XYZ file of N, CA and C in Angstrom:
714
model
N 25.240 98.809 -19.699
C 24.180 98.024 -20.024
C 24.062 98.919 -21.757
N 23.743 100.192 -21.651
C 23.400 100.966 -23.211
C 24.793 100.666 -23.972
N 26.013 100.653 -23.311
C 27.176 100.745 -24.167
C 27.305 99.401 -24.628
N 27.068 98.443 -23.813
C 27.001 96.944 -24.545
C 26.020 96.755 -25.431
N 24.745 97.353 -25.144
C 23.739 96.985 -26.403
C 24.075 97.542 -27.730
N 24.605 98.802 -27.499
C 25.078 99.586 -29.002
C 26.222 99.161 -29.484
N 27.378 98.483 -28.460
C 28.334 97.861 -29.240
C 27.980 96.669 -29.835
N 26.766 95.804 -29.313
C 26.629 94.589 -30.219
C 25.705 95.025 -31.433
N 24.831 95.937 -31.433
C 24.289 96.261 -32.526
C 24.964 96.898 -33.756
N 25.936 97.658 -32.967
C 26.956 98.460 -34.252
C 27.753 97.441 -35.041
N 28.285 96.439 -34.043
C 29.072 95.345 -34.554
C 28.606 94.359 -35.845
N 27.045 94.156 -35.350
C 26.293 93.269 -36.147
C 26.192 93.986 -37.501
N 26.071 95.399 -37.602
C 25.837 96.034 -38.743
C 26.860 96.002 -39.498
N 28.141 96.092 -38.797
C 29.330 96.232 -39.655
C 30.371 95.021 -39.711
N 29.771 93.827 -39.215
C 30.419 92.557 -39.051
C 30.900 91.957 -40.667
N 32.160 91.481 -40.818
C 32.244 90.765 -42.144
C 31.179 89.525 -42.485
N 30.538 89.093 -41.215
C 29.850 87.936 -41.711
C 28.204 88.684 -41.875
N 28.429 89.962 -41.884
C 26.821 90.685 -41.992
C 25.970 89.898 -42.915
N 26.623 89.729 -44.249
C 25.742 89.545 -45.443
C 26.050 87.664 -45.711
N 26.140 86.979 -44.659
C 26.016 85.666 -44.734
C 24.479 85.465 -44.616
N 23.912 84.259 -45.104
C 22.478 84.136 -44.882
C 22.074 83.835 -43.707
N 21.204 84.812 -43.145
C 20.666 85.209 -41.696
C 20.251 83.956 -41.334
N 19.467 83.206 -42.044
C 18.834 81.928 -41.540
C 19.584 80.882 -41.228
N 20.859 80.838 -42.046
C 21.975 79.788 -42.008
C 22.663 79.994 -40.356
N 23.081 81.424 -40.121
C 23.684 81.840 -39.063
C 22.914 81.721 -37.915
N 21.582 81.827 -37.979
C 20.433 81.677 -36.905
C 20.065 80.042 -36.562
N 20.214 79.281 -37.668
C 20.105 77.599 -37.686
C 21.410 77.117 -36.933
N 22.618 77.667 -37.236
C 23.833 77.280 -36.906
C 23.949 77.535 -35.513
N 23.810 78.884 -34.889
C 24.121 79.265 -33.484
C 23.073 78.307 -32.825
N 21.535 78.255 -33.179
C 20.902 77.426 -32.312
C 21.283 76.059 -32.215
N 21.777 75.489 -33.238
C 22.420 74.032 -33.262
C 23.346 73.915 -32.297
N 24.395 74.726 -32.084
C 25.453 74.554 -31.631
C 25.071 74.953 -30.122
N 24.260 75.940 -29.806
C 23.867 76.117 -28.582
C 23.257 74.702 -27.847
N 22.342 74.009 -28.438
C 21.751 72.936 -28.251
C 22.694 71.720 -27.923
N 23.609 71.406 -28.897
C 24.550 70.373 -28.834
C 25.532 70.844 -27.410
N 25.793 72.165 -27.369
C 26.354 72.331 -25.955
C 25.663 72.012 -24.649
N 24.394 72.256 -24.672
C 23.785 72.008 -23.319
C 23.362 70.685 -23.443
N 22.864 69.943 -24.476
C 22.818 68.634 -24.632
C 23.930 67.719 -24.144
N 24.952 67.842 -24.893
C 25.885 66.862 -24.647
C 26.650 67.016 -23.043
N 26.605 68.120 -22.707
C 26.960 68.442 -21.372
C 28.340 67.837 -21.055
N 29.494 68.051 -22.158
C 30.661 67.419 -21.967
C 31.491 69.187 -21.965
N 32.565 68.867 -21.156
C 33.459 69.598 -20.436
C 34.343 70.234 -21.751
N 34.900 69.001 -22.699
C 35.884 69.469 -24.016
C 34.724 69.804 -24.809
N 33.826 69.419 -25.351
C 33.112 70.008 -25.966
C 32.533 71.697 -25.482
N 32.268 71.652 -24.471
C 31.805 73.163 -23.954
C 32.793 74.135 -24.056
N 34.304 73.707 -23.833
C 35.639 74.607 -24.251
C 35.820 74.836 -25.710
N 35.574 73.851 -26.332
C 35.631 73.853 -27.762
C 34.763 74.983 -28.461
N 33.492 74.755 -28.080
C 32.398 76.044 -28.310
C 32.988 77.349 -27.866
N 33.333 77.378 -26.703
C 33.511 78.861 -26.235
C 34.519 79.260 -27.081
N 35.484 78.559 -27.375
C 37.187 78.804 -28.001
C 36.814 79.165 -29.554
N 36.181 78.088 -30.118
C 35.937 78.424 -31.576
C 35.104 79.443 -31.640
N 33.897 79.765 -30.985
C 33.222 80.780 -31.065
C 33.780 82.160 -30.978
N 34.443 82.035 -29.902
C 35.533 83.397 -29.957
C 36.352 83.801 -31.235
N 36.627 82.669 -31.647
C 37.893 82.872 -32.991
C 36.885 83.143 -34.121
N 35.706 82.772 -34.107
C 35.106 82.967 -35.478
C 34.442 84.518 -35.288
N 33.890 84.686 -34.228
C 33.647 86.414 -33.995
C 34.710 87.284 -34.156
N 35.847 87.251 -33.675
C 37.227 87.939 -33.691
C 37.689 87.572 -34.975
N 38.107 86.644 -35.570
C 38.703 86.251 -36.672
C 37.847 86.317 -37.993
N 36.583 85.576 -37.955
C 35.976 85.841 -39.077
C 34.779 87.132 -39.164
N 34.507 87.626 -37.881
C 33.593 88.614 -37.683
C 34.103 89.978 -37.926
N 35.440 90.073 -37.482
C 36.159 91.496 -36.965
C 36.042 92.118 -35.997
N 35.499 91.600 -34.924
C 35.252 92.047 -33.509
C 36.693 91.880 -32.875
N 37.043 93.002 -32.311
C 38.626 92.806 -31.601
C 38.466 92.055 -30.537
N 39.545 91.394 -30.183
C 39.415 90.219 -29.161
C 39.164 91.124 -27.642
N 39.982 92.248 -27.536
C 39.679 92.995 -26.180
C 38.336 93.377 -25.881
N 37.458 93.694 -26.736
C 36.122 94.159 -26.981
C 35.378 92.792 -26.803
N 35.713 91.793 -27.227
C 34.749 90.616 -27.120
C 34.764 90.059 -25.677
N 36.132 90.170 -25.196
C 36.513 89.577 -23.710
C 35.813 90.359 -22.961
N 36.042 91.633 -23.065
C 35.140 92.781 -22.072
C 33.220 92.139 -22.338
N 33.401 92.039 -23.361
C 31.395 91.757 -23.215
C 31.367 90.483 -22.979
N 32.166 89.540 -22.883
C 31.920 88.219 -22.229
C 32.176 88.083 -20.698
N 32.761 89.366 -19.951
C 32.947 89.522 -18.919
C 31.628 89.468 -18.177
N 30.491 90.133 -18.698
C 29.234 90.319 -18.046
C 28.795 88.982 -17.734
N 28.512 88.226 -18.738
C 27.703 86.692 -18.180
C 28.982 85.806 -17.305
N 30.067 86.067 -17.600
C 31.304 85.253 -17.130
C 30.935 85.796 -15.453
N 30.572 86.830 -15.133
C 30.807 87.332 -13.517
C 29.540 86.346 -13.004
N 28.636 86.438 -13.703
C 27.071 85.750 -13.121
C 27.334 84.366 -12.743
N 27.750 84.012 -14.115
C 28.096 82.441 -14.024
C 28.949 81.897 -13.092
N 30.153 82.757 -12.818
C 31.274 82.377 -11.895
C 30.603 82.083 -10.714
N 29.780 83.208 -10.291
C 29.188 83.266 -8.831
C 27.954 82.087 -9.038
N 27.617 81.859 -9.996
C 26.559 80.706 -9.850
C 27.265 79.350 -9.744
N 28.666 79.298 -10.510
C 29.452 77.976 -10.120
C 29.517 77.923 -8.719
N 30.214 79.057 -8.051
C 30.562 78.803 -6.543
C 29.492 78.247 -5.885
N 28.203 79.045 -6.317
C 27.166 78.766 -5.133
C 26.643 77.164 -5.312
N 26.960 76.815 -6.515
C 26.700 75.304 -6.846
C 27.649 74.394 -5.903
N 29.105 74.732 -6.235
C 30.038 74.102 -5.370
C 29.955 74.035 -4.176
N 29.286 75.001 -3.714
C 29.236 75.637 -2.185
C 27.967 74.504 -1.677
N 26.781 74.380 -2.485
C 25.817 73.616 -1.990
C 26.147 72.146 -2.264
N 26.636 71.678 -3.321
C 26.654 70.300 -3.748
C 28.024 69.705 -3.392
N 29.124 70.644 -3.326
C 30.300 69.880 -3.092
C 30.853 69.238 -4.072
N 30.611 69.427 -5.145
C 30.971 68.486 -6.445
C 31.577 69.691 -7.588
N 33.109 69.630 -7.275
C 33.496 70.562 -7.875
C 33.652 70.433 -9.509
N 33.492 69.081 -9.836
C 33.384 68.612 -11.377
C 32.162 68.967 -12.043
N 31.099 68.886 -11.256
C 29.903 68.993 -11.500
C 29.657 70.655 -11.875
N 30.216 71.495 -10.806
C 30.212 72.956 -10.883
C 30.974 73.510 -12.087
N 32.024 72.899 -12.337
C 32.708 73.398 -13.545
C 32.066 73.111 -14.797
N 31.400 71.541 -14.925
C 30.739 71.414 -16.308
C 29.657 72.185 -16.582
N 28.909 72.595 -15.231
C 27.616 73.474 -15.416
C 28.209 75.098 -16.044
N 29.329 75.344 -15.491
C 29.901 76.763 -15.737
C 30.338 76.778 -17.104
N 30.969 75.686 -17.589
C 31.480 75.849 -18.811
C 30.333 75.389 -20.078
N 29.549 74.954 -19.731
C 28.385 74.666 -20.660
C 27.653 75.833 -20.812
N 27.275 76.701 -19.455
C 26.731 78.069 -19.674
C 27.460 78.932 -20.568
N 28.759 78.939 -20.267
C 29.816 79.732 -21.175
C 29.608 79.604 -22.523
N 29.735 78.000 -22.939
C 29.780 77.774 -24.126
C 28.291 78.134 -25.037
N 27.192 77.927 -24.149
C 25.741 78.410 -24.662
C 25.849 79.913 -25.123
N 26.617 80.834 -24.203
C 26.369 82.082 -24.301
C 27.470 82.702 -25.333
N 28.594 82.072 -25.673
C 29.300 82.375 -26.712
C 28.749 81.800 -28.227
N 27.801 80.763 -28.065
C 26.975 80.420 -29.385
C 26.034 81.792 -29.592
N 25.386 82.295 -28.721
C 24.477 83.155 -28.902
C 25.109 84.294 -29.204
N 26.447 84.610 -28.552
C 27.165 86.080 -29.085
C 27.253 86.104 -30.391
N 27.961 84.460 -30.890
C 28.244 84.696 -32.340
C 26.950 85.065 -32.947
N 25.978 84.603 -32.941
C 24.316 85.462 -33.597
C 24.455 86.963 -33.443
N 24.409 87.255 -32.251
C 24.081 88.627 -32.120
C 25.396 89.562 -32.685
N 26.301 89.138 -32.751
C 27.470 89.909 -32.990
C 27.669 90.072 -34.429
N 26.912 89.191 -35.130
C 27.252 88.888 -36.734
C 25.617 88.995 -37.454
N 24.710 89.306 -36.703
C 23.278 89.164 -37.391
C 22.475 90.224 -36.733
N 22.175 91.403 -37.221
C 21.502 92.377 -36.820
C 20.087 91.915 -36.473
N 19.259 92.841 -35.534
C 18.069 92.251 -35.037
C 16.942 92.402 -36.100
N 17.086 93.112 -37.048
C 16.099 92.975 -38.127
C 16.451 91.848 -39.022
N 17.316 91.457 -39.243
C 17.835 89.960 -39.931
C 17.108 88.581 -39.169
N 17.542 88.647 -37.695
C 16.667 88.059 -37.026
C 15.265 87.693 -36.927
N 14.616 88.758 -36.658
C 13.109 88.889 -37.054
C 12.808 88.471 -38.357
N 13.520 88.651 -39.003
C 13.084 88.153 -40.785
C 13.149 86.566 -40.623
N 14.087 86.136 -39.747
C 14.037 84.570 -39.630
C 12.926 84.118 -39.002
N 12.579 85.101 -38.058
C 11.207 84.469 -37.344
C 10.121 84.580 -38.069
N 9.954 85.554 -39.025
C 8.822 85.875 -39.634
C 8.652 84.656 -40.757
N 9.675 84.244 -41.355
C 9.969 83.052 -42.200
C 9.662 81.750 -41.478
N 9.969 81.450 -40.240
C 9.353 80.300 -39.490
C 7.867 80.636 -38.970
N 7.152 81.468 -39.703
C 5.620 81.908 -39.417
C 5.440 81.931 -37.654
N 6.484 82.763 -37.119
C 6.321 83.179 -36.102
C 5.024 84.334 -36.079
N 4.170 84.371 -34.875
C 3.075 85.534 -34.888
C 3.800 87.077 -34.994
N 3.046 87.705 -36.164
C 3.472 88.967 -36.223
C 3.627 89.755 -34.960
N 2.551 89.502 -34.010
C 2.438 90.275 -33.165
C 3.726 90.055 -31.889
N 4.320 88.542 -31.948
C 5.447 88.544 -31.285
C 6.754 89.230 -31.942
N 6.676 89.234 -33.184
C 7.833 89.665 -33.627
C 8.028 91.548 -33.315
N 6.553 91.910 -33.493
C 6.612 93.483 -33.286
C 6.938 93.881 -31.799
N 6.620 92.836 -30.802
C 6.707 92.964 -29.134
C 8.073 92.891 -29.118
N 8.971 91.951 -29.823
C 10.215 91.916 -29.383
C 11.098 93.012 -29.880
N 10.374 93.451 -31.459
C 11.214 94.765 -31.947
C 10.940 95.857 -30.997
N 10.091 96.122 -30.725
C 9.620 97.510 -29.989
C 10.105 97.110 -28.637
N 10.304 96.218 -27.719
C 10.832 96.026 -26.657
C 12.586 96.429 -26.715
N 13.034 95.577 -27.865
C 14.294 95.966 -28.056
C 14.590 97.601 -28.389
N 13.638 98.122 -28.951
C 13.899 99.545 -29.276
C 13.801 100.595 -28.146
N 12.937 100.053 -27.531
C 12.603 100.927 -26.345
C 13.618 100.877 -24.946
N 14.341 99.598 -25.226
C 15.653 99.569 -24.355
C 16.514 100.885 -24.684
N 16.666 101.147 -26.098
C 17.521 102.330 -26.412
C 16.501 103.748 -25.963
N 15.560 103.495 -26.102
C 14.840 104.847 -25.601
C 15.109 105.137 -23.982
N 15.171 104.086 -23.352
C 14.994 104.247 -21.664
C 16.741 104.696 -21.377
N 17.573 103.966 -22.153
C 18.888 104.373 -21.584
C 19.471 105.572 -22.314
N 18.915 106.015 -23.454
C 19.251 107.201 -24.022
C 18.513 108.630 -22.957
N 17.350 108.308 -22.469
C 16.931 109.081 -21.567
C 17.686 109.260 -20.211
N 18.098 107.929 -19.801
C 19.269 108.134 -18.474
C 20.308 109.010 -18.732
N 20.820 108.445 -20.230
C 22.246 109.151 -20.543
C 22.138 110.622 -20.518
N 20.961 111.244 -21.292
C 20.774 112.782 -21.355
C 20.645 113.286 -19.982
N 20.126 112.645 -18.935
C 19.748 113.144 -17.631
C 21.391 113.113 -17.003
N 21.895 112.022 -16.997
C 22.863 111.789 -16.446
C 24.224 112.847 -16.739
N 24.084 113.056 -18.137
C 25.183 114.067 -18.991
C 24.428 115.450 -17.996
N 23.553 115.848 -18.205
C 22.895 117.337 -17.634
C 23.618 117.375 -16.034
N 23.360 116.351 -15.307
C 23.619 116.455 -13.635
C 24.898 116.477 -13.738
N 25.730 115.681 -14.704
C 27.382 116.342 -14.425
C 27.602 117.087 -14.878
N 26.978 118.147 -15.747
C 27.431 119.432 -16.163
C 27.172 120.413 -15.240
N 26.292 119.960 -14.386
C 25.968 120.747 -13.201
C 26.439 120.547 -12.011
N 27.504 119.716 -11.629
C 28.270 119.305 -10.784
C 27.376 118.467 -9.655
N 26.737 117.394 -10.334
C 25.503 116.773 -9.644
C 26.273 115.503 -9.170
N 27.506 115.195 -9.008
C 28.339 114.393 -8.554
C 29.592 114.558 -8.000
N 29.595 115.650 -7.170
C 30.518 116.404 -6.628
C 31.162 115.850 -5.528
N 30.300 115.174 -4.770
C 30.395 114.646 -3.410
C 29.297 113.306 -3.208
N 29.745 112.545 -2.277
C 28.827 111.418 -2.038
C 27.020 111.750 -1.615
N 27.339 112.965 -1.009
C 25.675 113.374 -0.491
C 25.098 113.997 -1.910
N 25.558 114.654 -2.347
C 25.121 115.236 -3.616
C 24.675 114.242 -4.949
N 25.891 113.123 -5.019
C 25.397 112.121 -5.980
C 24.187 111.251 -5.562
N 23.676 111.145 -4.183
C 22.774 110.545 -3.918
C 21.501 111.383 -4.221
N 21.613 112.425 -4.052
C 20.427 113.403 -4.395
C 20.113 113.467 -5.725
N 21.246 113.471 -6.465
C 20.970 113.356 -7.868
C 20.531 112.058 -8.504
N 21.286 110.961 -7.975
C 20.371 109.776 -8.115
C 18.933 109.422 -8.317
N 18.517 110.194 -6.856
C 17.241 109.936 -6.598
C 16.375 110.762 -7.404
N 17.009 112.254 -7.694
C 16.223 113.184 -8.916
C 15.936 112.442 -10.221
N 17.106 111.856 -10.926
C 17.290 111.061 -12.096
C 16.328 109.954 -12.170
N 16.078 109.106 -10.824
C 15.225 107.982 -10.668
C 13.713 108.339 -10.828
N 13.385 109.365 -10.068
C 12.195 109.908 -9.961
C 11.404 110.273 -11.157
N 12.662 111.067 -12.109
C 12.101 111.902 -13.470
C 12.029 110.801 -14.631
N 13.040 109.533 -14.180
C 13.284 108.789 -15.705
C 12.350 108.187 -15.986
N 11.285 107.737 -15.254
C 10.259 107.144 -15.921
C 9.033 107.924 -16.682
N 8.932 109.110 -16.356
C 7.963 110.062 -16.551
C 8.677 110.549 -18.213
N 10.154 110.778 -18.200
C 10.513 111.371 -19.625
C 10.507 110.075 -20.551
N 10.875 108.719 -19.800
C 10.818 107.497 -21.088
C 9.397 107.437 -21.410
N 8.249 107.393 -20.775
C 7.079 107.203 -21.405
C 6.797 108.436 -22.254
N 7.226 109.637 -22.066
C 6.815 110.531 -22.982
C 8.007 110.469 -24.261
N 9.054 109.855 -24.067
C 9.730 109.535 -25.429
C 9.281 108.588 -26.146
N 8.603 107.319 -25.577
C 8.204 106.488 -25.956
C 6.860 106.634 -26.580
N 6.166 107.681 -26.192
C 4.878 108.189 -26.776
C 5.327 108.937 -28.140
N 6.206 109.724 -28.111
C 6.586 110.498 -29.311
C 7.143 109.397 -30.412
N 7.809 108.447 -29.805
C 8.259 107.329 -30.932
C 7.166 106.455 -31.618
N 6.137 106.553 -30.731
C 4.919 105.683 -31.024
C 4.131 106.717 -32.367
N 3.897 107.861 -31.765
C 3.357 108.969 -32.677
C 4.024 109.028 -34.000
N 5.367 108.789 -33.819
C 6.126 109.117 -35.124
C 5.602 107.363 -36.057
N 5.790 106.425 -35.356
C 5.204 105.481 -36.223
C 4.083 105.269 -36.960
N 3.105 106.036 -35.938
C 1.918 106.376 -36.791
C 1.422 107.032 -37.813
N 2.345 108.052 -37.761
C 2.509 109.135 -38.858
C 3.060 108.423 -40.026
N 3.615 107.168 -39.891
C 4.287 106.602 -41.097
C 3.471 105.277 -41.459
N 2.286 105.363 -41.050
C 1.384 104.474 -41.296
C 1.417 102.938 -40.792
N 2.025 103.084 -39.438
C 2.099 101.699 -38.839
C 0.841 101.303 -38.332
N 0.831 100.202 -38.530
C -0.510 99.233 -38.631
C -0.539 97.927 -37.867
N 0.588 97.894 -36.870
C 0.911 97.158 -36.227
C 1.846 95.884 -36.612
N 2.137 96.013 -37.937
C 3.079 95.094 -38.463
C 4.239 95.868 -38.602
N 5.310 95.223 -38.244
C 7.045 95.831 -38.258
C 7.420 95.198 -39.922
N 7.791 96.169 -40.657
C 8.603 95.432 -41.774
C 10.038 96.151 -42.063
N 10.757 95.042 -42.171
C 12.140 95.554 -42.811
C 12.579 95.216 -44.160
N 13.283 95.895 -44.594
C 13.643 95.891 -45.828
C 14.888 94.724 -45.888
N 14.743 93.605 -46.562
C 15.285 92.409 -46.470
C 16.430 92.442 -47.580
N 17.783 92.388 -47.466
C 18.967 92.549 -48.098
C 18.959 91.200 -48.792
N 19.344 91.289 -50.426
C 19.284 89.809 -50.990
C 20.743 88.723 -50.418
N 20.396 87.963 -49.535
C 21.547 86.960 -48.848
C 21.283 85.661 -49.530
N 22.302 85.239 -50.194
C 22.554 83.870 -50.538
C 23.161 83.065 -49.642
N 22.895 81.814 -49.675
C 23.196 80.889 -48.694
C 24.387 80.032 -49.604
N 25.537 80.711 -49.247
C 26.470 79.829 -50.296
C 26.843 78.477 -50.116
N 27.339 77.560 -50.827
C 28.226 76.209 -50.446
C 29.088 76.458 -49.400
N 29.843 77.250 -49.364
C 31.152 77.050 -48.543
C 30.458 77.421 -47.277
N 29.620 78.273 -46.980
C 29.240 78.877 -45.659
C 28.483 77.343 -45.042
N 27.413 76.837 -45.752
C 26.891 75.730 -45.492
C 27.910 74.765 -45.316
N 29.031 74.395 -45.912
C 29.922 73.459 -45.807
C 30.648 73.448 -44.367
N 30.991 74.962 -43.949
C 31.631 75.221 -42.900
C 30.585 74.623 -41.894
N 29.380 74.989 -41.687
C 28.572 74.968 -40.685
C 28.481 73.524 -40.514
N 28.399 72.578 -41.452
C 27.967 71.094 -41.296
C 29.236 70.570 -40.920
N 30.331 70.969 -41.235
C 31.660 70.490 -40.859
C 31.952 70.976 -39.329
N 31.362 71.977 -39.044
C 31.569 72.384 -37.428
C 30.768 71.317 -36.694
N 29.505 71.261 -36.913
C 28.829 70.201 -36.206
C 29.289 68.793 -36.300
N 29.854 68.173 -37.422
C 30.220 66.941 -37.296
C 31.592 66.818 -36.420
N 32.376 68.093 -36.490
C 33.761 68.171 -35.727
C 33.355 68.033 -34.008
N 32.342 68.886 -33.866
C 31.643 68.822 -32.245
C 31.087 67.592 -32.018
N 30.559 67.029 -32.703
C 30.244 65.383 -32.446
C 31.298 64.563 -32.252
N 32.127 64.875 -33.055
C 33.411 63.767 -33.252
C 33.993 64.051 -31.754
N 34.354 65.136 -31.511
C 34.943 65.790 -30.366
C 34.249 65.024 -28.966
N 32.838 64.903 -28.931
C 31.889 64.554 -28.074
C 32.166 62.898 -27.796
N 32.352 62.380 -28.967
C 32.502 60.796 -29.025
C 33.795 60.403 -28.860
N 34.986 61.108 -29.116
C 36.129 60.995 -28.682
C 36.585 61.054 -27.044
N 36.097 62.240 -26.610
C 36.538 62.635 -25.382
C 35.203 62.423 -24.363
N 34.365 62.173 -24.572
C 33.043 62.252 -23.512
C 32.591 63.609 -22.982
């Protein structure tokens, strides 16, 4: 999980689409996601899945094998959900439709998170007049995921260097020890992080430096053209 979170944030920071308008990318991804869910068409779902993959890898600069590996996480759960739906309903077409719809929605969301850093997404929420408490909680939750996984990684590395995984029995003992200490160390690291924020005059509102992003005509034209093409495909193929 830690590797995939850092992968997404790292690629969002260096994406070739990094400087495209954050509100435009957020609105575009949300629109595509809603179209994929509302229309419920297999051709539309496949179109969104393939085109979003092409946009992230071709326009965003993410390697195809990295994207496929990242997509494998939700694909695993969606596939099992589709199998369960097929088992309960006996309708293979419905199971395929629901699974593809979910994958299309996930690919639209991946387009946003792999091209837009969290700070830009929170800036969009602030422009939409989202409560400051909500945006602060979202960012702190996101930040403390890194704190938790960093603590686990340090403990895992220390245990490995001390031959804590030499056999099955030792691995179980090591796993139990890490689990028992993880909460205490994570709380201490989180408290240190909060004290550092307070020393920098944290008053409950988290502010980010917003870079000058312009909404270019070609970007708007691409977004509008994509939505029109998706609706046209739905009308043609149903």
